[in-house]
Short mmCIF file of C-alpha atoms in Angstrom, two decimals:
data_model
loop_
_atom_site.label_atom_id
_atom_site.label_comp_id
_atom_site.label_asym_id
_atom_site.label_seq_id
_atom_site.Cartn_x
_atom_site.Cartn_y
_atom_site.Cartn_z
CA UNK G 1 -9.35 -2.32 26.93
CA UNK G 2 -10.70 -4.85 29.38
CA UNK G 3 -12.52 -4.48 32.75
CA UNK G 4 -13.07 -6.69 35.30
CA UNK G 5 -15.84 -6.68 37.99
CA UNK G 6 -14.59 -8.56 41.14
CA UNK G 7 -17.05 -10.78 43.69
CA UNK G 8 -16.50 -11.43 47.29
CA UNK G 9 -17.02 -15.46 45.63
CA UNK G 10 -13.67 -16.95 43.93
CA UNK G 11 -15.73 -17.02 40.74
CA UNK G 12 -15.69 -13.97 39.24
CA UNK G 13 -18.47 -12.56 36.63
CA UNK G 14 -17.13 -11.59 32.78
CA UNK G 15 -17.67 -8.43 31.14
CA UNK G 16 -15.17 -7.71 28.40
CA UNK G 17 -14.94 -4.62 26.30
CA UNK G 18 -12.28 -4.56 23.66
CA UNK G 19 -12.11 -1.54 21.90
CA UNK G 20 -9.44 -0.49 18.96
CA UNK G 21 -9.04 3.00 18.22
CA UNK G 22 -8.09 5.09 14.91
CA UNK G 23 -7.76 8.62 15.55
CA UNK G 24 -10.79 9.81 17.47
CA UNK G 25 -13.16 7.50 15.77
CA UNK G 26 -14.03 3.68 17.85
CA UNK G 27 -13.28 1.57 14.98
CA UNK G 28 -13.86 -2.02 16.47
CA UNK G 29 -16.45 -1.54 19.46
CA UNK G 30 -17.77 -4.76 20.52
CA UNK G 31 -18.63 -6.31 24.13
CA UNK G 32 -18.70 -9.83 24.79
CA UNK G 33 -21.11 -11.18 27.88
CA UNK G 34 -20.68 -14.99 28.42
CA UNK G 35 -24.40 -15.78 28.96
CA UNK G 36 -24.14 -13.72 32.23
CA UNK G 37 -22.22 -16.66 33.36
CA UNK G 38 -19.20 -17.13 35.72
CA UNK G 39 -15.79 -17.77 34.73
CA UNK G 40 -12.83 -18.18 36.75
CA UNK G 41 -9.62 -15.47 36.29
CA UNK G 42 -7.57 -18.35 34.03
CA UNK G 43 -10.40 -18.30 31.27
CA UNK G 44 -10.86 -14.14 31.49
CA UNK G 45 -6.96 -14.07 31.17
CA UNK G 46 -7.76 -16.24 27.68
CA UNK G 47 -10.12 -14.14 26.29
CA UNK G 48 -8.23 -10.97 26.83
CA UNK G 49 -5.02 -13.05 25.26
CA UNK G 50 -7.57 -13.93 22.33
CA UNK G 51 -7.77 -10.33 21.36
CA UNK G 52 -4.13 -9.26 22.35
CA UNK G 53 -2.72 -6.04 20.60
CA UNK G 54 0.72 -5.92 18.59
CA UNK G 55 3.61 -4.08 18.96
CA UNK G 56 3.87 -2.04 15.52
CA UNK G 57 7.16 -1.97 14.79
CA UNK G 58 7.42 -2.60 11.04
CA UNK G 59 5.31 -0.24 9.53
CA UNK G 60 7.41 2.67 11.33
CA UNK G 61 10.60 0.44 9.78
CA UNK G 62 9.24 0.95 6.75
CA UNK G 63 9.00 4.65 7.10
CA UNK G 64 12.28 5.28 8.00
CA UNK G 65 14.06 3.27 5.26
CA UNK G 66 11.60 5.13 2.68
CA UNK G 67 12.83 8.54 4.02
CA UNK G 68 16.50 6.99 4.03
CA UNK G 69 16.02 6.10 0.19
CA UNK G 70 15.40 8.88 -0.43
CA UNK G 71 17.54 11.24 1.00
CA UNK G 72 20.21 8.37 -0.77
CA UNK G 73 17.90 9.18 -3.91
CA UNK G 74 18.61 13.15 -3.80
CA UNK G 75 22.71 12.52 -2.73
CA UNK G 76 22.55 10.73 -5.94
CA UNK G 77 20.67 13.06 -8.16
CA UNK G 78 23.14 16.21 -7.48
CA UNK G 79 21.10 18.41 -8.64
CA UNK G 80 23.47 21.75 -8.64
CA UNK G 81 25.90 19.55 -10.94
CA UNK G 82 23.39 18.37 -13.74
CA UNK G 83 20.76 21.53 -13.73
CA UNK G 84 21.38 25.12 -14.77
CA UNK G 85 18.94 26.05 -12.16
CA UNK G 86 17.52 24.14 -8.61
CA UNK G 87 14.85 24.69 -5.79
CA UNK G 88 16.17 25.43 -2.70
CA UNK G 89 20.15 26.12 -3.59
CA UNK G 90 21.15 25.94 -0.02
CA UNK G 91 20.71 22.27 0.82
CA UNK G 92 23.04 22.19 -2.26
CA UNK G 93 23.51 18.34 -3.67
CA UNK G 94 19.93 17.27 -1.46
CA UNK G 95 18.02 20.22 -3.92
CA UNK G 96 15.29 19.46 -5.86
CA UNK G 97 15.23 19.54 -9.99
CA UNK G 98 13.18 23.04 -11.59
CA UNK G 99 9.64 22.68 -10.33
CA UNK G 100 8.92 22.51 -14.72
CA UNK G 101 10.49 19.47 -14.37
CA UNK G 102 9.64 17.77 -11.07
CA UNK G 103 6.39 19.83 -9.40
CA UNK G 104 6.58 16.91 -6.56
CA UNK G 105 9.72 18.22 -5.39
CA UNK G 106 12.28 15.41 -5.99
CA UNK G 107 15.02 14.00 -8.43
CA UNK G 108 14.54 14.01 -12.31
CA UNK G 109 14.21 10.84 -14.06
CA UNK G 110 17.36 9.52 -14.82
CA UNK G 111 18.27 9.38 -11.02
CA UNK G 112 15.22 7.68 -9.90
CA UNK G 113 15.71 5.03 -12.85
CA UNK G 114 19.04 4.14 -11.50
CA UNK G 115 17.80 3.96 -8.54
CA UNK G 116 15.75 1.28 -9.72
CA UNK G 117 11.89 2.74 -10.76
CA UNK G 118 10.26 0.66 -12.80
CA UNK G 119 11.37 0.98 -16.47
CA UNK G 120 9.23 -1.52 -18.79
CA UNK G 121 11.94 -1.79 -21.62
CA UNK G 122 14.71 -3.09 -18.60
CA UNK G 123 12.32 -5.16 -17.22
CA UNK G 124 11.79 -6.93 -19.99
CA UNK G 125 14.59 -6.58 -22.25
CA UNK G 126 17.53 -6.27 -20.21
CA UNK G 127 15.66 -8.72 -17.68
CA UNK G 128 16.08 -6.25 -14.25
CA UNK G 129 13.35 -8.38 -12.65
CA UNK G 130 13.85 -6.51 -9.44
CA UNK G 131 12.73 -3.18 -10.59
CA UNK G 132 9.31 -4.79 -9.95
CA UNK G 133 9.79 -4.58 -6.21
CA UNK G 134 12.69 -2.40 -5.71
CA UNK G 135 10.13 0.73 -7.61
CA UNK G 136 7.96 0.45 -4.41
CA UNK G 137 10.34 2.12 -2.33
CA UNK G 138 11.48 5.13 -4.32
CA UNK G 139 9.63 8.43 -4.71
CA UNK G 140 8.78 10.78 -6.64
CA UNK G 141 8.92 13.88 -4.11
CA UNK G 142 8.90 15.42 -0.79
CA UNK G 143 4.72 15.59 -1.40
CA UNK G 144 4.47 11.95 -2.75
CA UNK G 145 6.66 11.01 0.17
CA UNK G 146 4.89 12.79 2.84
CA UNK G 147 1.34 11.68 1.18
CA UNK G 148 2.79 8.20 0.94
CA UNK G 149 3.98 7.76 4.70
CA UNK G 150 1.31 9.70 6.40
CA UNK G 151 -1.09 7.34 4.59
CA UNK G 152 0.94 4.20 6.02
CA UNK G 153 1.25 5.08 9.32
CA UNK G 154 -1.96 6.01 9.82
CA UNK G 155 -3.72 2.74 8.15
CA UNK G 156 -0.65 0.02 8.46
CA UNK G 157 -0.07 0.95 12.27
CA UNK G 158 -3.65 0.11 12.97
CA UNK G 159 -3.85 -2.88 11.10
CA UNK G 160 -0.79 -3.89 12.33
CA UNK G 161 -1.98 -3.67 15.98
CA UNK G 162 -4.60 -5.74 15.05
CA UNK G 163 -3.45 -8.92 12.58
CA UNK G 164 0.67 -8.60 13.26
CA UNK G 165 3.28 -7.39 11.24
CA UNK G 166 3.61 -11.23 9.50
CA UNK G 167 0.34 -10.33 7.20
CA UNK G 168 1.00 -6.37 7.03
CA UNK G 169 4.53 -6.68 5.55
CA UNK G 170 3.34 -9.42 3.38
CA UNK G 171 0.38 -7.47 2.28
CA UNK G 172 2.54 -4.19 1.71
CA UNK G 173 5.22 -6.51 -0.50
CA UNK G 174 2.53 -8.57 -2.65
CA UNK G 175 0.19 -5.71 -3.42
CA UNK G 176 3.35 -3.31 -4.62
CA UNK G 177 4.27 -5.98 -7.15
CA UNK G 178 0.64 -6.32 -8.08
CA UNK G 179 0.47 -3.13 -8.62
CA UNK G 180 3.80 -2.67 -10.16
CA UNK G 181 2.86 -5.76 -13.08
CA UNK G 182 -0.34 -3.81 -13.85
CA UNK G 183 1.68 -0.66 -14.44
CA UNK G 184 4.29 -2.30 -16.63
CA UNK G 185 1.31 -4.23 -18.31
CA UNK G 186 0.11 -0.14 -19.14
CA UNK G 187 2.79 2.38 -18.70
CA UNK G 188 4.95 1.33 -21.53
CA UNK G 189 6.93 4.26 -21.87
CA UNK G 190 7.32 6.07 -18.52
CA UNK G 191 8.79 5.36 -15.12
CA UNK G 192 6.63 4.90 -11.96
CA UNK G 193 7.46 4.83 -8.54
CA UNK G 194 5.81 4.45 -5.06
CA UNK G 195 3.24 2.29 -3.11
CA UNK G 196 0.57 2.75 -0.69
CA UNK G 197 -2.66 1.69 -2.79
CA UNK G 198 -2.44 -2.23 -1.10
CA UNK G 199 -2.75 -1.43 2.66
CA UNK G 200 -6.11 0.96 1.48
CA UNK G 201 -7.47 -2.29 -0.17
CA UNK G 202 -6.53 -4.22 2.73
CA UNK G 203 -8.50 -2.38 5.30
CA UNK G 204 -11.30 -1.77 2.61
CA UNK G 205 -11.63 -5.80 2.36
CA UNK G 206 -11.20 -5.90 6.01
CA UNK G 207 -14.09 -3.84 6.33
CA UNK G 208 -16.48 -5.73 4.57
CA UNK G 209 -15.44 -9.18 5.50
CA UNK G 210 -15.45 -8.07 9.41
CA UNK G 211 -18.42 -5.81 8.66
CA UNK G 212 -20.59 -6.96 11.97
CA UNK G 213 -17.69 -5.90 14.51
CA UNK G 214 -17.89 -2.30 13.10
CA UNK G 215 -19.54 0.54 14.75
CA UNK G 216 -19.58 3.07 13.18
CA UNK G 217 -19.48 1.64 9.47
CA UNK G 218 -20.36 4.60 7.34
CA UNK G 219 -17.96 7.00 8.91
CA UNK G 220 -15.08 4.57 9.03
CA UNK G 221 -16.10 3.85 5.01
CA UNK G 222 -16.20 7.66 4.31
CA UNK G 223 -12.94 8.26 5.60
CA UNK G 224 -11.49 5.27 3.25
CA UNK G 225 -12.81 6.75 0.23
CA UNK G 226 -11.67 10.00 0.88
CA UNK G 227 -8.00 8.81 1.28
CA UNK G 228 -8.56 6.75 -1.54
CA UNK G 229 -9.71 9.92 -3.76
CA UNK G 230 -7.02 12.24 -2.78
CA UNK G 231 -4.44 9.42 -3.42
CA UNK G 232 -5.81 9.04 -7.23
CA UNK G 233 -5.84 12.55 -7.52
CA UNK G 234 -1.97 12.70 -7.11
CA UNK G 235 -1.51 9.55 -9.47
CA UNK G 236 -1.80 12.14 -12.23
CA UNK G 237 1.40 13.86 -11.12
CA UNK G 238 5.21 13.14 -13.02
CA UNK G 239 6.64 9.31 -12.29
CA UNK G 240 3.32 8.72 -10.76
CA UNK G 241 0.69 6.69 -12.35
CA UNK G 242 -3.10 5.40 -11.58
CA UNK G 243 -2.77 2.19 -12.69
CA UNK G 244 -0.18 0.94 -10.13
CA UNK G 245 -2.20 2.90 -7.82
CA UNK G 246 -5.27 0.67 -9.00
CA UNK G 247 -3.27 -2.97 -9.17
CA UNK G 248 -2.00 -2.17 -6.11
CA UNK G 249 -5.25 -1.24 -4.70
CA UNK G 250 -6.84 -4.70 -6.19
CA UNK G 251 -4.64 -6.78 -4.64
CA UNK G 252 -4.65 -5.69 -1.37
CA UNK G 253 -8.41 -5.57 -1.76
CA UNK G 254 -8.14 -9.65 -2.06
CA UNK G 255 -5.59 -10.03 0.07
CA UNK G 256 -7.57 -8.91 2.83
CA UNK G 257 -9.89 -11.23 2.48
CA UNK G 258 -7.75 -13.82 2.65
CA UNK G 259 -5.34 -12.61 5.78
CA UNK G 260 -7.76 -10.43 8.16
CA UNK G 261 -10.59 -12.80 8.34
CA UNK G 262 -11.91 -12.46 11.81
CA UNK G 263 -13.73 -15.17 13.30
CA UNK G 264 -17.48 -14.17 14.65
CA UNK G 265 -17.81 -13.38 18.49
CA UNK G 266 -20.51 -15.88 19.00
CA UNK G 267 -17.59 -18.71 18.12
CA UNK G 268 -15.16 -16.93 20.26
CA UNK G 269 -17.99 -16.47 23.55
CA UNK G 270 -18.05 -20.64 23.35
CA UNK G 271 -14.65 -21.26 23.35
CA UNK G 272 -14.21 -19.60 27.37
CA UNK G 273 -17.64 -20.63 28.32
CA UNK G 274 -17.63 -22.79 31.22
CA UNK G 275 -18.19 -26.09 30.07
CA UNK G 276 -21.79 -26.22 32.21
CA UNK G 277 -22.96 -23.51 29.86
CA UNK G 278 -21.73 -25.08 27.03
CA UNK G 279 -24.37 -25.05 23.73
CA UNK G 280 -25.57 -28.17 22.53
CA UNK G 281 -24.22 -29.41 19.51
CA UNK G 282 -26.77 -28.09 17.13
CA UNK G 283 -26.83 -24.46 18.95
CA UNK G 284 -23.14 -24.64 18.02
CA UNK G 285 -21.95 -21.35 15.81
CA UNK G 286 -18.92 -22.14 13.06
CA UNK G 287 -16.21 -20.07 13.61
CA UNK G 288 -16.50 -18.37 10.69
CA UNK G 289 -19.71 -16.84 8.56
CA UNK G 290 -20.49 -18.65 5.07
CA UNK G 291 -20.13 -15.03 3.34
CA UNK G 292 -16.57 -14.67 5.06
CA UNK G 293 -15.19 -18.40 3.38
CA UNK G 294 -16.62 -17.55 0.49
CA UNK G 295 -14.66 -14.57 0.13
CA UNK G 296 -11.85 -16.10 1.27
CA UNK G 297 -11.89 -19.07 -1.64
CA UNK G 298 -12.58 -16.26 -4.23
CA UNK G 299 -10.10 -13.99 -3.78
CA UNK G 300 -7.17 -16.26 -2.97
CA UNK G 301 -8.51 -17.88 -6.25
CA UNK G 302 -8.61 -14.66 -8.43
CA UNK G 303 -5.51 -13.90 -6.75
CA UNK G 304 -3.21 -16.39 -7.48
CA UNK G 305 -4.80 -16.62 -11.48
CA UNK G 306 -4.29 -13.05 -12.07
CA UNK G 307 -1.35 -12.31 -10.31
CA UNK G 308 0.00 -15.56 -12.64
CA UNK G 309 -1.71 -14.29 -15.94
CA UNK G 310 -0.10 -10.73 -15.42
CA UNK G 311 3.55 -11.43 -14.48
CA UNK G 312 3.31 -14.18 -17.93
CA UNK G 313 1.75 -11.61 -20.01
CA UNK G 314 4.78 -8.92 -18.98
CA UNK G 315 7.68 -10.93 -19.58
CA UNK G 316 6.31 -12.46 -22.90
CA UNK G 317 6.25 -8.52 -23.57
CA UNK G 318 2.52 -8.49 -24.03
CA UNK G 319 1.67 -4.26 -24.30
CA UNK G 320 -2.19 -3.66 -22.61
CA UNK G 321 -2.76 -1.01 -24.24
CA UNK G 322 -3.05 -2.89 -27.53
CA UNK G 323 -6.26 -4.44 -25.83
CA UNK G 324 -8.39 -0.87 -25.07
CA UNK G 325 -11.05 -1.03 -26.78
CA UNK G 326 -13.58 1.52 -26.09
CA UNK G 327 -11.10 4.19 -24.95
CA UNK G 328 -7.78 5.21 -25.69
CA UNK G 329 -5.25 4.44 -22.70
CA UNK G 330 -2.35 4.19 -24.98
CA UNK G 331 0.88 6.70 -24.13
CA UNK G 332 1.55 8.84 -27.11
CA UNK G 333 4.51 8.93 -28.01
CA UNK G 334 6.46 12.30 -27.10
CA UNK G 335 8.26 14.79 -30.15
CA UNK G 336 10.99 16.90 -28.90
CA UNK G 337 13.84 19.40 -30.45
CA UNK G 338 17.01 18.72 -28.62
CA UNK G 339 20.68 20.58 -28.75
CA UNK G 340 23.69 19.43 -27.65
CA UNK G 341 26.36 22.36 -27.11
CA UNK G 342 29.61 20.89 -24.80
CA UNK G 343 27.68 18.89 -21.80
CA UNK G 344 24.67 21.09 -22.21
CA UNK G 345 21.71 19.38 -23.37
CA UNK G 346 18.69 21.20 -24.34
CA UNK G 347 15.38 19.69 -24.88
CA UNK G 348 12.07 21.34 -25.78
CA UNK G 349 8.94 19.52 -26.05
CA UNK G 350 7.18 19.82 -29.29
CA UNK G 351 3.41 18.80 -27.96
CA UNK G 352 3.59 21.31 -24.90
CA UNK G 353 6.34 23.70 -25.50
CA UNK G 354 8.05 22.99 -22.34
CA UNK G 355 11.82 23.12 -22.47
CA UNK G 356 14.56 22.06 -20.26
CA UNK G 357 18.45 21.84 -19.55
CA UNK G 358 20.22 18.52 -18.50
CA UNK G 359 23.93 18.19 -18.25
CA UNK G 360 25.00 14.85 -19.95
CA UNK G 361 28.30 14.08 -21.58
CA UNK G 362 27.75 11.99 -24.94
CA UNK G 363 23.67 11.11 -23.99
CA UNK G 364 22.27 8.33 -25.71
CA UNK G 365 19.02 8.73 -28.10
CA UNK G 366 17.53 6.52 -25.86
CA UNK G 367 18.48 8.72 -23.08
CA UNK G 368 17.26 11.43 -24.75
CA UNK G 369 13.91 9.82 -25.91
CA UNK G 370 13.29 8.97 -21.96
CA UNK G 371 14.03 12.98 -21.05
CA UNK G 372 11.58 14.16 -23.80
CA UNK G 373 9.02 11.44 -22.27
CA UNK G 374 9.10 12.71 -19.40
CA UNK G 375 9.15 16.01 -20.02
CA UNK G 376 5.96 15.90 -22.74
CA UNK G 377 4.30 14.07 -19.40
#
């Protein structure tokens, strides 16, 4: 938002307010005053180009082919034709699997691993590479899906306004395959699906490396964590899990750093001063603050080490879990009676009691081993 107080004179004086908005709140409130000087309507037309807005357009992309996958993702699962029993009957193939099975609301496990979740033992073994990114757009449920898009529109739209969809999409793709290695590096038995954790890093980093352009800094901090809370609090839900929710969350974190670096207003109130008013070359300010390039060099540093060190230590089939030392974080492994009458399949957990029906012709042991998994989760 920009305003512009005319003169009878051609020169015109400069007062500039640029404010971006997220929800109610005035997230980036500053005011530049060029030294009460007078600038001509070329040079205001450059500073207001300086902090031009984007069009979002790919974050709502990415919405809509996350609800098309999975409405593909439910056409596939056919529920009526591999369940003795479904939530909500009428939307027939599109219902959901028994809420014992899938309390999200969604497919069972077998459909979203062909849909491509991420599944350690094909990663490695049967070398599906691509589960590693093709994971982040699956979900588990209607709630994970709803959680998971309100969560991106309301955080990648504004950040995409602000830096472009070039460092949001690239954000959103490296910090789901962050957080995807991290899961495989822990999650050794189960499938996980889904991605949001990056774009909260992101605008966490953003926060702190911008952190003298902020307002209201404590409110717009509170509101982070609290999405940030609620979001781990779902990662204990079926084909969800914390640490891709965490991997993910680190390497947007550092990713931030390195992408939505702003540079400080007193560089930017030089730049369209007239050149009369110009500081001498020792008042000159660097465009950006020693704390900000510091950040920068560390994180794209850690960055590029640990993404490196992680995707090595996966595909040389290194198991984290080997490596906790002062807690247990290993998956126990699941114990289940099954019963195979005609296409019928019966399984019954042995740790939790918890039984289910699944209509497979000839099923596998490792099929069956993955069902039990899942249903001991």
């Amino acid at each position: 938002m920009a305003s512009v107080e005319s003169s009878p004179s051609s020169e015109i004086p400069l007062s500039i307010r640029v404010n971006s908005r997220r929800s109610n709140n005035t997230v980036h409130p500053f005011e530049i005053t060029l030294n009460q000087t007078k600038t001509t309507t070329n040079e205001y037309r450059e500073v207001k180009k300086h902090y031009k807005k984007w069009f979002p357009w790919l974050i709502p992309l990415f919405v809509i082919a996350n609800v098309i996958v999975f409405v593909i993702t439910m056409y596939v699962n056919d529920c009526p034709k591999n369940s003795v029993s479904c939530i909500a009957g009428f939307l027939h193939r599109f219902s959901f699997q028994p809420f014992k099975e899938n309390p999200l609301l969604g497919p069972s496990s077998l459909t979203l691993q062909k849909m491509g979740a991420l599944d350690v033992n094909k990663v490695i073994q049967r070398h599906q590479r691509w589960r590693l990114i093709t994971c982040m757009w699956l979900h588990g449920g209607v709630f994970h899906l709803l959680s998971n898009m309100l969560g991106i529109l309301v955080i990648g739209i504004r950040l995409e306004q602000e830096f472009g969809f070039v460092l949001v999409g690239l954000l959103f793709v490296i910090s789901g395959f962050g957080g995807s290695l991290i899961s495989a590096l822990f999650i050794q038995l189960n499938i996980s699906v889904g991605a949001l954790f990056g774009l909260l890093g992101g605008m966490l980093s953003e926060l702190i490396t911008n952190w003298s352009i902020y307002d209201n800094k404590v409110a717009a901090l509170f509101i982070l964590v609290v999405i940030i809370v609620i979001n781990l609090a779902v990662g204990i839900l079926p084909h969800m899990d914390n640490f891709a929710h965490i991997g993910g969350f680190l390497t947007g974190f550092l990713l931030g750093f390195v992408f939505f670096i702003r540079p400080q207003f007193g560089w930017v109130n030089q730049q369209y001063a007239p050149v009369e008013y110009s500081p001498s070359q020792s008042q000159t300010k660097p465009k950006f603050k020693k704390y900000q390039c510091i950040l920068w060099l560390l994180s794209l540093i850690i960055l590029i080490v640990g993404l490196s060190v992680c995707l090595v230590a996966l595909l040389r089939g290194v198991d984290a879990n080997d490596h906790c030392s002062k807690w247990s974080c290993h998956t126990q492994p699941a114990y289940c009676l099954s019963n195979q009458l005609g296409n019928q399949l019966n399984i019954t957990c042995s740790s939790n009691g918890k039984s289910s029906v699944y209509y497979i012709q000839d099923p596998t042991n490792s099929k069956i081993q993955q069902l039990c998994t899942q249903l001991c989760a």
